[in-house]
C-alpha cells in the first residue's frame, strides 16, 4: 500500500493547462473542417439528385429532333427558273409547305422574292452552285430552249431532277432529252390551272405528269415522289399520261378554249343589264384567257402539232354553220318570195275578171293600163 508520503514523492505529471484562447481557436478550426466536409457531402448528394432543365426536356427534344428530321426528309430544295407570274404563283404554295425555294430570272424580282420567303439569284451560276435538288422551269414556251441552253449544267449535281410546267409536253420532253446529260432526271408536268383558276384552291384541279426519265436509285425515286406529293397535298386530281396523249387532248380542250376566248375578246364582248348564265360563262371565258400573254397562246399553237388541225376544224365548223344558217334563210326568203308572187298573180287575174260572163260571150283582153 502506498503511503501518503509515497504519493507525494511520486511525480505524477499532468499535461500543462492549455491557454483558453488556443482551445477556442482549435475548436473553431475543427468545427469549420467538419462543416465544410458536411457541406461537400450535402452538395454531392444534391448534385446527384438535381434535375436539370436540359435533362428534363430530353424526351421532348428527342421528339422535336425526330420531327425535324422527318420534315427535312420530306422537303426539297427547289430552284425556280423563270420567276414571272406563274413561277411566283407556284412559289407561294411551295414555301407554305416548307420547301426551300430559290429563284432565278432575267428580270429583277428580288423584292417580290423576299416578301414570299424565296432566295433570289440574278446570276444562274449562283443558283446552280446552291445545288438545288429540283430545277423547275417556269419560262414561256418560246423561250424554253434558249433558257435551258444558257444554264450552267456543270455546276449542278449530276442527278438533278428537271421539271417543266409548260402547256405543251412533247416539245419540252424532246428538248430535255436532247440537251440534258443522261444522268439528269426528267419529269414533264402540266398544272392545268393558273393564278386565276387556282387562286382560291387547287382541289380537284387536274395535274398531268409523265415520268420521262427517273433513275432506279431509291433516292431519285423518292425525290420524284416528294415533288409530285406537293400537288397531292393540295388535293389536285393527279393524271399520269404520256406527253403525246397530253398534247392530243390539250389541243382539243385548252387550245380551243384559248382561241374562243381571244375571238370573243376581239369581238368586244361586254356585260349587259340582262346577262344570262350562258353569257356570264362567255364573259368568264374572256377574263380567264385574256389575262394570259399572247406568247402563251402562240406557244400552244406553234409547239403542239395538233393545234393546226384543231384550228382548221374550227374554221370548217364555222363555215358549215354559216352555210346552214344562210341556207335556211334562203329557203325562207324563197318561199316567201314565190308565195307573194303567186298571190300577186292571183289577185291580178281576179281584178281583171270580176265575174265570169255566161253564154260564151267573148271578152276583150284587158288593156295595158289595167291593174
GROMACS .gro file of N, CA, C and O in nm, residues 3-113:
model
  444
    3UNK      N    1   0.186   0.486   0.078
    3UNK     CA    2   0.156   0.581   0.184
    3UNK      C    3   0.138   0.718   0.124
    3UNK      O    4   0.168   0.744   0.007
    4UNK      N    5   0.086   0.806   0.200
    4UNK     CA    6   0.064   0.939   0.155
    4UNK      C    7   0.195   1.006   0.114
    4UNK      O    8   0.199   1.079   0.016
    5UNK      N    9   0.294   0.973   0.191
    5UNK     CA   10   0.425   1.029   0.159
    5UNK      C   11   0.479   0.980   0.027
    5UNK      O   12   0.545   1.052  -0.047
    6UNK      N   13   0.451   0.852   0.004
    6UNK     CA   14   0.497   0.797  -0.125
    6UNK      C   15   0.423   0.861  -0.242
    6UNK      O   16   0.477   0.881  -0.348
    7UNK      N   17   0.298   0.889  -0.210
    7UNK     CA   18   0.224   0.956  -0.315
    7UNK      C   19   0.281   1.094  -0.343
    7UNK      O   20   0.288   1.140  -0.454
    8UNK      N   21   0.314   1.156  -0.239
    8UNK     CA   22   0.374   1.288  -0.258
    8UNK      C   23   0.506   1.280  -0.330
    8UNK      O   24   0.538   1.366  -0.410
    9UNK      N   25   0.581   1.176  -0.293
    9UNK     CA   26   0.713   1.165  -0.355
    9UNK      C   27   0.708   1.123  -0.502
    9UNK      O   28   0.796   1.154  -0.579
   10UNK      N   29   0.603   1.049  -0.532
   10UNK     CA   30   0.592   1.006  -0.675
   10UNK      C   31   0.555   1.127  -0.759
   10UNK      O   32   0.466   1.206  -0.722
   11UNK      N   33   0.618   1.139  -0.868
   11UNK     CA   34   0.594   1.256  -0.955
   11UNK      C   35   0.498   1.219  -1.068
   11UNK      O   36   0.535   1.146  -1.160
   12UNK      N   37   0.377   1.256  -1.043
   12UNK     CA   38   0.274   1.233  -1.149
   12UNK      C   39   0.259   1.365  -1.225
   12UNK      O   40   0.214   1.465  -1.169
   13UNK      N   41   0.303   1.359  -1.350
   13UNK     CA   42   0.299   1.482  -1.429
   13UNK      C   43   0.170   1.489  -1.513
   13UNK      O   44   0.140   1.397  -1.590
   14UNK      N   45   0.100   1.593  -1.494
   14UNK     CA   46  -0.022   1.617  -1.573
   14UNK      C   47   0.012   1.710  -1.690
   14UNK      O   48   0.104   1.790  -1.682
   15UNK      N   49  -0.063   1.699  -1.794
   15UNK     CA   50  -0.038   1.789  -1.907
   15UNK      C   51  -0.059   1.931  -1.866
   15UNK      O   52  -0.144   1.959  -1.780
   16UNK      N   53   0.017   2.019  -1.919
   16UNK     CA   54   0.003   2.158  -1.880
   16UNK      C   55  -0.132   2.213  -1.919
   16UNK      O   56  -0.192   2.172  -2.018
   17UNK      N   57  -0.183   2.300  -1.841
   17UNK     CA   58  -0.313   2.356  -1.868
   17UNK      C   59  -0.304   2.447  -1.989
   17UNK      O   60  -0.227   2.543  -1.991
   18UNK      N   61  -0.378   2.416  -2.090
   18UNK     CA   62  -0.367   2.498  -2.212
   18UNK      C   63  -0.427   2.634  -2.194
   18UNK      O   64  -0.510   2.656  -2.105
   19UNK      N   65  -0.391   2.721  -2.293
   19UNK     CA   66  -0.444   2.857  -2.292
   19UNK      C   67  -0.589   2.855  -2.342
   19UNK      O   68  -0.621   2.794  -2.445
   20UNK      N   69  -0.679   2.917  -2.270
   20UNK     CA   70  -0.821   2.914  -2.312
   20UNK      C   71  -0.841   2.965  -2.454
   20UNK      O   72  -0.923   2.914  -2.528
   21UNK      N   73  -0.769   3.064  -2.495
   21UNK     CA   74  -0.787   3.120  -2.631
   21UNK      C   75  -0.746   3.020  -2.738
   21UNK      O   76  -0.809   3.008  -2.842
   22UNK      N   77  -0.638   2.944  -2.709
   22UNK     CA   78  -0.595   2.844  -2.807
   22UNK      C   79  -0.696   2.731  -2.819
   22UNK      O   80  -0.716   2.672  -2.924
   23UNK      N   81  -0.756   2.696  -2.703
   23UNK     CA   82  -0.859   2.590  -2.707
   23UNK      C   83  -0.975   2.635  -2.794
   23UNK      O   84  -1.027   2.560  -2.876
   24UNK      N   85  -1.016   2.760  -2.778
   24UNK     CA   86  -1.128   2.812  -2.857
   24UNK      C   87  -1.094   2.814  -3.007
   24UNK      O   88  -1.176   2.779  -3.092
   25UNK      N   89  -0.972   2.855  -3.035
   25UNK     CA   90  -0.928   2.858  -3.177
   25UNK      C   91  -0.928   2.719  -3.238
   25UNK      O   92  -0.973   2.698  -3.351
   26UNK      N   93  -0.878   2.623  -3.163
   26UNK     CA   94  -0.875   2.484  -3.212
   26UNK      C   95  -1.013   2.430  -3.235
   26UNK      O   96  -1.042   2.360  -3.331
   27UNK      N   97  -1.103   2.470  -3.145
   27UNK     CA   98  -1.240   2.423  -3.157
   27UNK      C   99  -1.305   2.477  -3.284
   27UNK      O  100  -1.370   2.406  -3.360
   28UNK      N  101  -1.283   2.606  -3.305
   28UNK     CA  102  -1.340   2.666  -3.427
   28UNK      C  103  -1.280   2.605  -3.553
   28UNK      O  104  -1.350   2.586  -3.652
   29UNK      N  105  -1.151   2.575  -3.548
   29UNK     CA  106  -1.085   2.517  -3.666
   29UNK      C  107  -1.143   2.382  -3.702
   29UNK      O  108  -1.177   2.356  -3.818
   30UNK      N  109  -1.155   2.295  -3.597
   30UNK     CA  110  -1.212   2.161  -3.623
   30UNK      C  111  -1.358   2.171  -3.664
   30UNK      O  112  -1.406   2.094  -3.749
   31UNK      N  113  -1.430   2.265  -3.605
   31UNK     CA  114  -1.572   2.282  -3.642
   31UNK      C  115  -1.585   2.324  -3.788
   31UNK      O  116  -1.672   2.276  -3.862
   32UNK      N  117  -1.499   2.414  -3.830
   32UNK     CA  118  -1.503   2.460  -3.970
   32UNK      C  119  -1.476   2.345  -4.066
   32UNK      O  120  -1.539   2.333  -4.171
   33UNK      N  121  -1.379   2.261  -4.029
   33UNK     CA  122  -1.347   2.146  -4.116
   33UNK      C  123  -1.466   2.053  -4.126
   33UNK      O  124  -1.503   2.006  -4.236
   34UNK      N  125  -1.531   2.027  -4.013
   34UNK     CA  126  -1.649   1.939  -4.014
   34UNK      C  127  -1.762   1.998  -4.097
   34UNK      O  128  -1.830   1.928  -4.172
   35UNK      N  129  -1.780   2.128  -4.080
   35UNK     CA  130  -1.888   2.194  -4.155
   35UNK      C  131  -1.862   2.187  -4.305
   35UNK      O  132  -1.950   2.158  -4.385
   36UNK      N  133  -1.736   2.210  -4.344
   36UNK     CA  134  -1.700   2.204  -4.487
   36UNK      C  135  -1.721   2.064  -4.542
   36UNK      O  136  -1.769   2.046  -4.655
   37UNK      N  137  -1.680   1.963  -4.461
   37UNK     CA  138  -1.699   1.825  -4.506
   37UNK      C  139  -1.846   1.793  -4.524
   37UNK      O  140  -1.888   1.730  -4.622
   38UNK      N  141  -1.927   1.838  -4.428
   38UNK     CA  142  -2.070   1.811  -4.438
   38UNK      C  143  -2.131   1.884  -4.558
   38UNK      O  144  -2.218   1.831  -4.629
   39UNK      N  145  -2.085   2.008  -4.582
   39UNK     CA  146  -2.136   2.083  -4.697
   39UNK      C  147  -2.101   2.014  -4.829
   39UNK      O  148  -2.182   2.006  -4.921
   40UNK      N  149  -1.977   1.961  -4.834
   40UNK     CA  150  -1.934   1.890  -4.955
   40UNK      C  151  -2.018   1.765  -4.977
   40UNK      O  152  -2.059   1.733  -5.088
   41UNK      N  153  -2.044   1.692  -4.865
   41UNK     CA  154  -2.127   1.572  -4.877
   41UNK      C  155  -2.269   1.608  -4.920
   41UNK      O  156  -2.330   1.540  -5.003
   42UNK      N  157  -2.322   1.717  -4.864
   42UNK     CA  158  -2.457   1.761  -4.900
   42UNK      C  159  -2.464   1.800  -5.046
   42UNK      O  160  -2.557   1.762  -5.119
   43UNK      N  161  -2.365   1.878  -5.090
   43UNK     CA  162  -2.362   1.920  -5.231
   43UNK      C  163  -2.349   1.800  -5.324
   43UNK      O  164  -2.407   1.797  -5.432
   44UNK      N  165  -2.271   1.701  -5.278
   44UNK     CA  166  -2.252   1.582  -5.360
   44UNK      C  167  -2.384   1.509  -5.377
   44UNK      O  168  -2.420   1.466  -5.486
   45UNK      N  169  -2.457   1.495  -5.265
   45UNK     CA  170  -2.588   1.429  -5.274
   45UNK      C  171  -2.687   1.511  -5.356
   45UNK      O  172  -2.765   1.457  -5.434
   46UNK      N  173  -2.682   1.644  -5.340
   46UNK     CA  174  -2.773   1.729  -5.415
   46UNK      C  175  -2.744   1.724  -5.564
   46UNK      O  176  -2.836   1.721  -5.646
   47UNK      N  177  -2.617   1.724  -5.600
   47UNK     CA  178  -2.583   1.718  -5.743
   47UNK      C  179  -2.626   1.586  -5.804
   47UNK      O  180  -2.661   1.578  -5.921
   48UNK      N  181  -2.623   1.482  -5.723
   48UNK     CA  182  -2.666   1.351  -5.775
   48UNK      C  183  -2.817   1.347  -5.796
   48UNK      O  184  -2.867   1.279  -5.885
   49UNK      N  185  -2.890   1.424  -5.715
   49UNK     CA  186  -3.036   1.420  -5.722
   49UNK      C  187  -3.094   1.536  -5.801
   49UNK      O  188  -3.213   1.538  -5.826
   50UNK      N  189  -3.011   1.633  -5.839
   50UNK     CA  190  -3.064   1.752  -5.904
   50UNK      C  191  -3.120   1.719  -6.043
   50UNK      O  192  -3.061   1.645  -6.119
   51UNK      N  193  -3.237   1.779  -6.077
   51UNK     CA  194  -3.300   1.762  -6.208
   51UNK      C  195  -3.271   1.886  -6.289
   51UNK      O  196  -3.317   1.995  -6.255
   52UNK      N  197  -3.192   1.870  -6.388
   52UNK     CA  198  -3.158   1.982  -6.473
   52UNK      C  199  -3.266   2.001  -6.579
   52UNK      O  200  -3.329   1.906  -6.625
   53UNK      N  201  -3.286   2.127  -6.626
   53UNK     CA  202  -3.387   2.157  -6.727
   53UNK      C  203  -3.359   2.084  -6.857
   53UNK      O  204  -3.448   2.033  -6.923
   54UNK      N  205  -3.231   2.078  -6.894
   54UNK     CA  206  -3.193   2.011  -7.017
   54UNK      C  207  -3.226   1.862  -7.011
   54UNK      O  208  -3.277   1.804  -7.107
   55UNK      N  209  -3.196   1.802  -6.892
   55UNK     CA  210  -3.226   1.659  -6.878
   55UNK      C  211  -3.376   1.635  -6.882
   55UNK      O  212  -3.423   1.538  -6.939
   56UNK      N  213  -3.453   1.725  -6.818
   56UNK     CA  214  -3.597   1.707  -6.814
   56UNK      C  215  -3.658   1.720  -6.952
   56UNK      O  216  -3.758   1.658  -6.984
   57UNK      N  217  -3.596   1.803  -7.039
   57UNK     CA  218  -3.652   1.827  -7.173
   57UNK      C  219  -3.602   1.729  -7.276
   57UNK      O  220  -3.643   1.735  -7.391
   58UNK      N  221  -3.514   1.637  -7.236
   58UNK     CA  222  -3.455   1.546  -7.335
   58UNK      C  223  -3.558   1.465  -7.412
   58UNK      O  224  -3.548   1.455  -7.534
   59UNK      N  225  -3.660   1.406  -7.348
   59UNK     CA  226  -3.757   1.330  -7.427
   59UNK      C  227  -3.827   1.417  -7.530
   59UNK      O  228  -3.848   1.377  -7.643
   60UNK      N  229  -3.860   1.542  -7.491
   60UNK     CA  230  -3.927   1.631  -7.583
   60UNK      C  231  -3.833   1.679  -7.692
   60UNK      O  232  -3.870   1.693  -7.808
   61UNK      N  233  -3.710   1.707  -7.656
   61UNK     CA  234  -3.610   1.746  -7.756
   61UNK      C  235  -3.587   1.634  -7.856
   61UNK      O  236  -3.566   1.658  -7.974
   62UNK      N  237  -3.591   1.513  -7.807
   62UNK     CA  238  -3.571   1.398  -7.896
   62UNK      C  239  -3.686   1.389  -7.996
   62UNK      O  240  -3.664   1.366  -8.115
   63UNK      N  241  -3.808   1.411  -7.945
   63UNK     CA  242  -3.923   1.408  -8.034
   63UNK      C  243  -3.914   1.521  -8.136
   63UNK      O  244  -3.946   1.503  -8.255
   64UNK      N  245  -3.871   1.638  -8.090
   64UNK     CA  246  -3.855   1.750  -8.182
   64UNK      C  247  -3.748   1.722  -8.286
   64UNK      O  248  -3.761   1.759  -8.402
   65UNK      N  249  -3.641   1.656  -8.241
   65UNK     CA  250  -3.534   1.620  -8.333
   65UNK      C  251  -3.583   1.522  -8.439
   65UNK      O  252  -3.553   1.536  -8.558
   66UNK      N  253  -3.658   1.423  -8.395
   66UNK     CA  254  -3.714   1.325  -8.489
   66UNK      C  255  -3.808   1.393  -8.587
   66UNK      O  256  -3.805   1.367  -8.707
   67UNK      N  257  -3.892   1.484  -8.533
   67UNK     CA  258  -3.985   1.556  -8.619
   67UNK      C  259  -3.912   1.643  -8.719
   67UNK      O  260  -3.951   1.652  -8.836
   68UNK      N  261  -3.804   1.707  -8.671
   68UNK     CA  262  -3.724   1.791  -8.760
   68UNK      C  263  -3.661   1.710  -8.872
   68UNK      O  264  -3.658   1.751  -8.987
   69UNK      N  265  -3.611   1.592  -8.835
   69UNK     CA  266  -3.551   1.504  -8.936
   69UNK      C  267  -3.656   1.458  -9.038
   69UNK      O  268  -3.629   1.450  -9.158
   70UNK      N  269  -3.777   1.430  -8.988
   70UNK     CA  270  -3.885   1.388  -9.078
   70UNK      C  271  -3.923   1.500  -9.173
   70UNK      O  272  -3.942   1.478  -9.294
   71UNK      N  273  -3.932   1.623  -9.116
   71UNK     CA  274  -3.967   1.737  -9.200
   71UNK      C  275  -3.862   1.757  -9.310
   71UNK      O  276  -3.896   1.779  -9.426
   72UNK      N  277  -3.735   1.747  -9.272
   72UNK     CA  278  -3.629   1.765  -9.370
   72UNK      C  279  -3.630   1.654  -9.474
   72UNK      O  280  -3.597   1.676  -9.590
   73UNK      N  281  -3.669   1.535  -9.434
   73UNK     CA  282  -3.671   1.423  -9.528
   73UNK      C  283  -3.782   1.435  -9.629
   73UNK      O  284  -3.778   1.372  -9.735
   74UNK      N  285  -3.886   1.513  -9.598
   74UNK     CA  286  -3.998   1.529  -9.689
   74UNK      C  287  -3.994   1.661  -9.766
   74UNK      O  288  -4.080   1.685  -9.849
   75UNK      N  289  -3.896   1.746  -9.736
   75UNK     CA  290  -3.885   1.875  -9.802
   75UNK      C  291  -3.775   1.874  -9.908
   75UNK      O  292  -3.681   1.796  -9.902
   76UNK      N  293  -3.790   1.963 -10.004
   76UNK     CA  294  -3.698   1.970 -10.116
   76UNK      C  295  -3.638   2.110 -10.128
   76UNK      O  296  -3.697   2.209 -10.086
   77UNK      N  297  -3.519   2.115 -10.187
   77UNK     CA  298  -3.460   2.242 -10.226
   77UNK      C  299  -3.489   2.259 -10.375
   77UNK      O  300  -3.437   2.186 -10.459
   78UNK      N  301  -3.577   2.355 -10.406
   78UNK     CA  302  -3.628   2.370 -10.542
   78UNK      C  303  -3.582   2.503 -10.600
   78UNK      O  304  -3.605   2.610 -10.540
   79UNK      N  305  -3.519   2.497 -10.715
   79UNK     CA  306  -3.476   2.618 -10.786
   79UNK      C  307  -3.573   2.649 -10.899
   79UNK      O  308  -3.585   2.571 -10.993
   80UNK      N  309  -3.642   2.762 -10.890
   80UNK     CA  310  -3.735   2.803 -10.994
   80UNK      C  311  -3.662   2.891 -11.095
   80UNK      O  312  -3.606   2.994 -11.059
   81UNK      N  313  -3.663   2.850 -11.219
   81UNK     CA  314  -3.601   2.928 -11.327
   81UNK      C  315  -3.713   2.990 -11.409
   81UNK      O  316  -3.790   2.919 -11.474
   82UNK      N  317  -3.722   3.123 -11.403
   82UNK     CA  318  -3.834   3.193 -11.464
   82UNK      C  319  -3.933   3.231 -11.355
   82UNK      O  320  -4.028   3.159 -11.330
   83UNK      N  321  -3.906   3.346 -11.290
   83UNK     CA  322  -3.984   3.382 -11.171
   83UNK      C  323  -4.089   3.488 -11.204
   83UNK      O  324  -4.107   3.584 -11.131
   84UNK      N  325  -4.157   3.467 -11.316
   84UNK     CA  326  -4.264   3.558 -11.354
   84UNK      C  327  -4.393   3.526 -11.280
   84UNK      O  328  -4.392   3.475 -11.169
   85UNK      N  329  -4.505   3.555 -11.345
   85UNK     CA  330  -4.636   3.540 -11.281
   85UNK      C  331  -4.662   3.397 -11.235
   85UNK      O  332  -4.703   3.373 -11.120
   86UNK      N  333  -4.636   3.300 -11.322
   86UNK     CA  334  -4.666   3.161 -11.287
   86UNK      C  335  -4.565   3.106 -11.187
   86UNK      O  336  -4.600   3.029 -11.097
   87UNK      N  337  -4.438   3.145 -11.201
   87UNK     CA  338  -4.337   3.100 -11.106
   87UNK      C  339  -4.366   3.149 -10.966
   87UNK      O  340  -4.351   3.075 -10.868
   88UNK      N  341  -4.409   3.273 -10.953
   88UNK     CA  342  -4.445   3.328 -10.823
   88UNK      C  343  -4.569   3.259 -10.767
   88UNK      O  344  -4.580   3.233 -10.646
   89UNK      N  345  -4.662   3.227 -10.855
   89UNK     CA  346  -4.785   3.157 -10.815
   89UNK      C  347  -4.753   3.022 -10.752
   89UNK      O  348  -4.807   2.987 -10.646
   90UNK      N  349  -4.663   2.945 -10.812
   90UNK     CA  350  -4.625   2.816 -10.757
   90UNK      C  351  -4.541   2.832 -10.631
   90UNK      O  352  -4.553   2.753 -10.536
   91UNK      N  353  -4.456   2.934 -10.628
   91UNK     CA  354  -4.365   2.953 -10.514
   91UNK      C  355  -4.441   2.973 -10.384
   91UNK      O  356  -4.397   2.928 -10.278
   92UNK      N  357  -4.555   3.040 -10.389
   92UNK     CA  358  -4.633   3.064 -10.268
   92UNK      C  359  -4.671   2.932 -10.200
   92UNK      O  360  -4.660   2.919 -10.078
   93UNK      N  361  -4.714   2.836 -10.278
   93UNK     CA  362  -4.753   2.707 -10.221
   93UNK      C  363  -4.631   2.628 -10.177
   93UNK      O  364  -4.633   2.562 -10.072
   94UNK      N  365  -4.524   2.633 -10.253
   94UNK     CA  366  -4.402   2.560 -10.216
   94UNK      C  367  -4.348   2.609 -10.082
   94UNK      O  368  -4.310   2.528  -9.997
   95UNK      N  369  -4.344   2.741 -10.064
   95UNK     CA  370  -4.295   2.797  -9.938
   95UNK      C  371  -4.389   2.761  -9.822
   95UNK      O  372  -4.344   2.725  -9.713
   96UNK      N  373  -4.519   2.770  -9.847
   96UNK     CA  374  -4.616   2.738  -9.743
   96UNK      C  375  -4.602   2.594  -9.696
   96UNK      O  376  -4.622   2.563  -9.578
   97UNK      N  377  -4.565   2.504  -9.786
   97UNK     CA  378  -4.547   2.364  -9.749
   97UNK      C  379  -4.412   2.338  -9.683
   97UNK      O  380  -4.385   2.227  -9.640
   98UNK      N  381  -4.326   2.439  -9.675
   98UNK     CA  382  -4.200   2.425  -9.603
   98UNK      C  383  -4.079   2.391  -9.688
   98UNK      O  384  -3.972   2.364  -9.635
   99UNK      N  385  -4.093   2.395  -9.820
   99UNK     CA  386  -3.980   2.366  -9.908
   99UNK      C  387  -3.886   2.487  -9.914
   99UNK      O  388  -3.928   2.602  -9.898
  100UNK      N  389  -3.759   2.458  -9.938
  100UNK     CA  390  -3.658   2.562  -9.953
  100UNK      C  391  -3.657   2.607 -10.099
  100UNK      O  392  -3.616   2.531 -10.187
  101UNK      N  393  -3.702   2.727 -10.126
  101UNK     CA  394  -3.723   2.773 -10.263
  101UNK      C  395  -3.621   2.880 -10.301
  101UNK      O  396  -3.604   2.980 -10.230
  102UNK      N  397  -3.554   2.856 -10.413
  102UNK     CA  398  -3.461   2.952 -10.473
  102UNK      C  399  -3.520   2.995 -10.606
  102UNK      O  400  -3.603   2.924 -10.664
  103UNK      N  401  -3.478   3.109 -10.657
  103UNK     CA  402  -3.533   3.157 -10.784
  103UNK      C  403  -3.429   3.233 -10.864
  103UNK      O  404  -3.340   3.296 -10.809
  104UNK      N  405  -3.445   3.224 -10.996
  104UNK     CA  406  -3.360   3.299 -11.089
  104UNK      C  407  -3.446   3.343 -11.206
  104UNK      O  408  -3.532   3.269 -11.254
  105UNK      N  409  -3.423   3.466 -11.251
  105UNK     CA  410  -3.496   3.518 -11.365
  105UNK      C  411  -3.415   3.629 -11.429
  105UNK      O  412  -3.328   3.689 -11.364
  106UNK      N  413  -3.442   3.656 -11.556
  106UNK     CA  414  -3.371   3.763 -11.626
  106UNK      C  415  -3.410   3.899 -11.569
  106UNK      O  416  -3.329   3.990 -11.563
  107UNK      N  417  -3.536   3.913 -11.528
  107UNK     CA  418  -3.582   4.037 -11.463
  107UNK      C  419  -3.552   4.030 -11.314
  107UNK      O  420  -3.539   3.922 -11.257
  108UNK      N  421  -3.543   4.146 -11.252
  108UNK     CA  422  -3.512   4.154 -11.110
  108UNK      C  423  -3.640   4.143 -11.028
  108UNK      O  424  -3.719   4.237 -11.019
  109UNK      N  425  -3.660   4.026 -10.967
  109UNK     CA  426  -3.775   4.003 -10.881
  109UNK      C  427  -3.731   3.985 -10.736
  109UNK      O  428  -3.798   3.917 -10.658
  110UNK      N  429  -3.620   4.046 -10.699
  110UNK     CA  430  -3.564   4.023 -10.565
  110UNK      C  431  -3.658   4.071 -10.455
  110UNK      O  432  -3.671   4.005 -10.351
  111UNK      N  433  -3.726   4.184 -10.476
  111UNK     CA  434  -3.818   4.235 -10.372
  111UNK      C  435  -3.937   4.142 -10.354
  111UNK      O  436  -3.976   4.112 -10.241
  112UNK      N  437  -3.994   4.097 -10.464
  112UNK     CA  438  -4.108   4.006 -10.456
  112UNK      C  439  -4.065   3.874 -10.393
  112UNK      O  440  -4.137   3.818 -10.309
  113UNK      N  441  -3.948   3.826 -10.431
  113UNK     CA  442  -3.898   3.700 -10.375
  113UNK      C  443  -3.880   3.710 -10.225
  113UNK      O  444  -3.915   3.617 -10.151
   0.00000   0.00000   0.00000
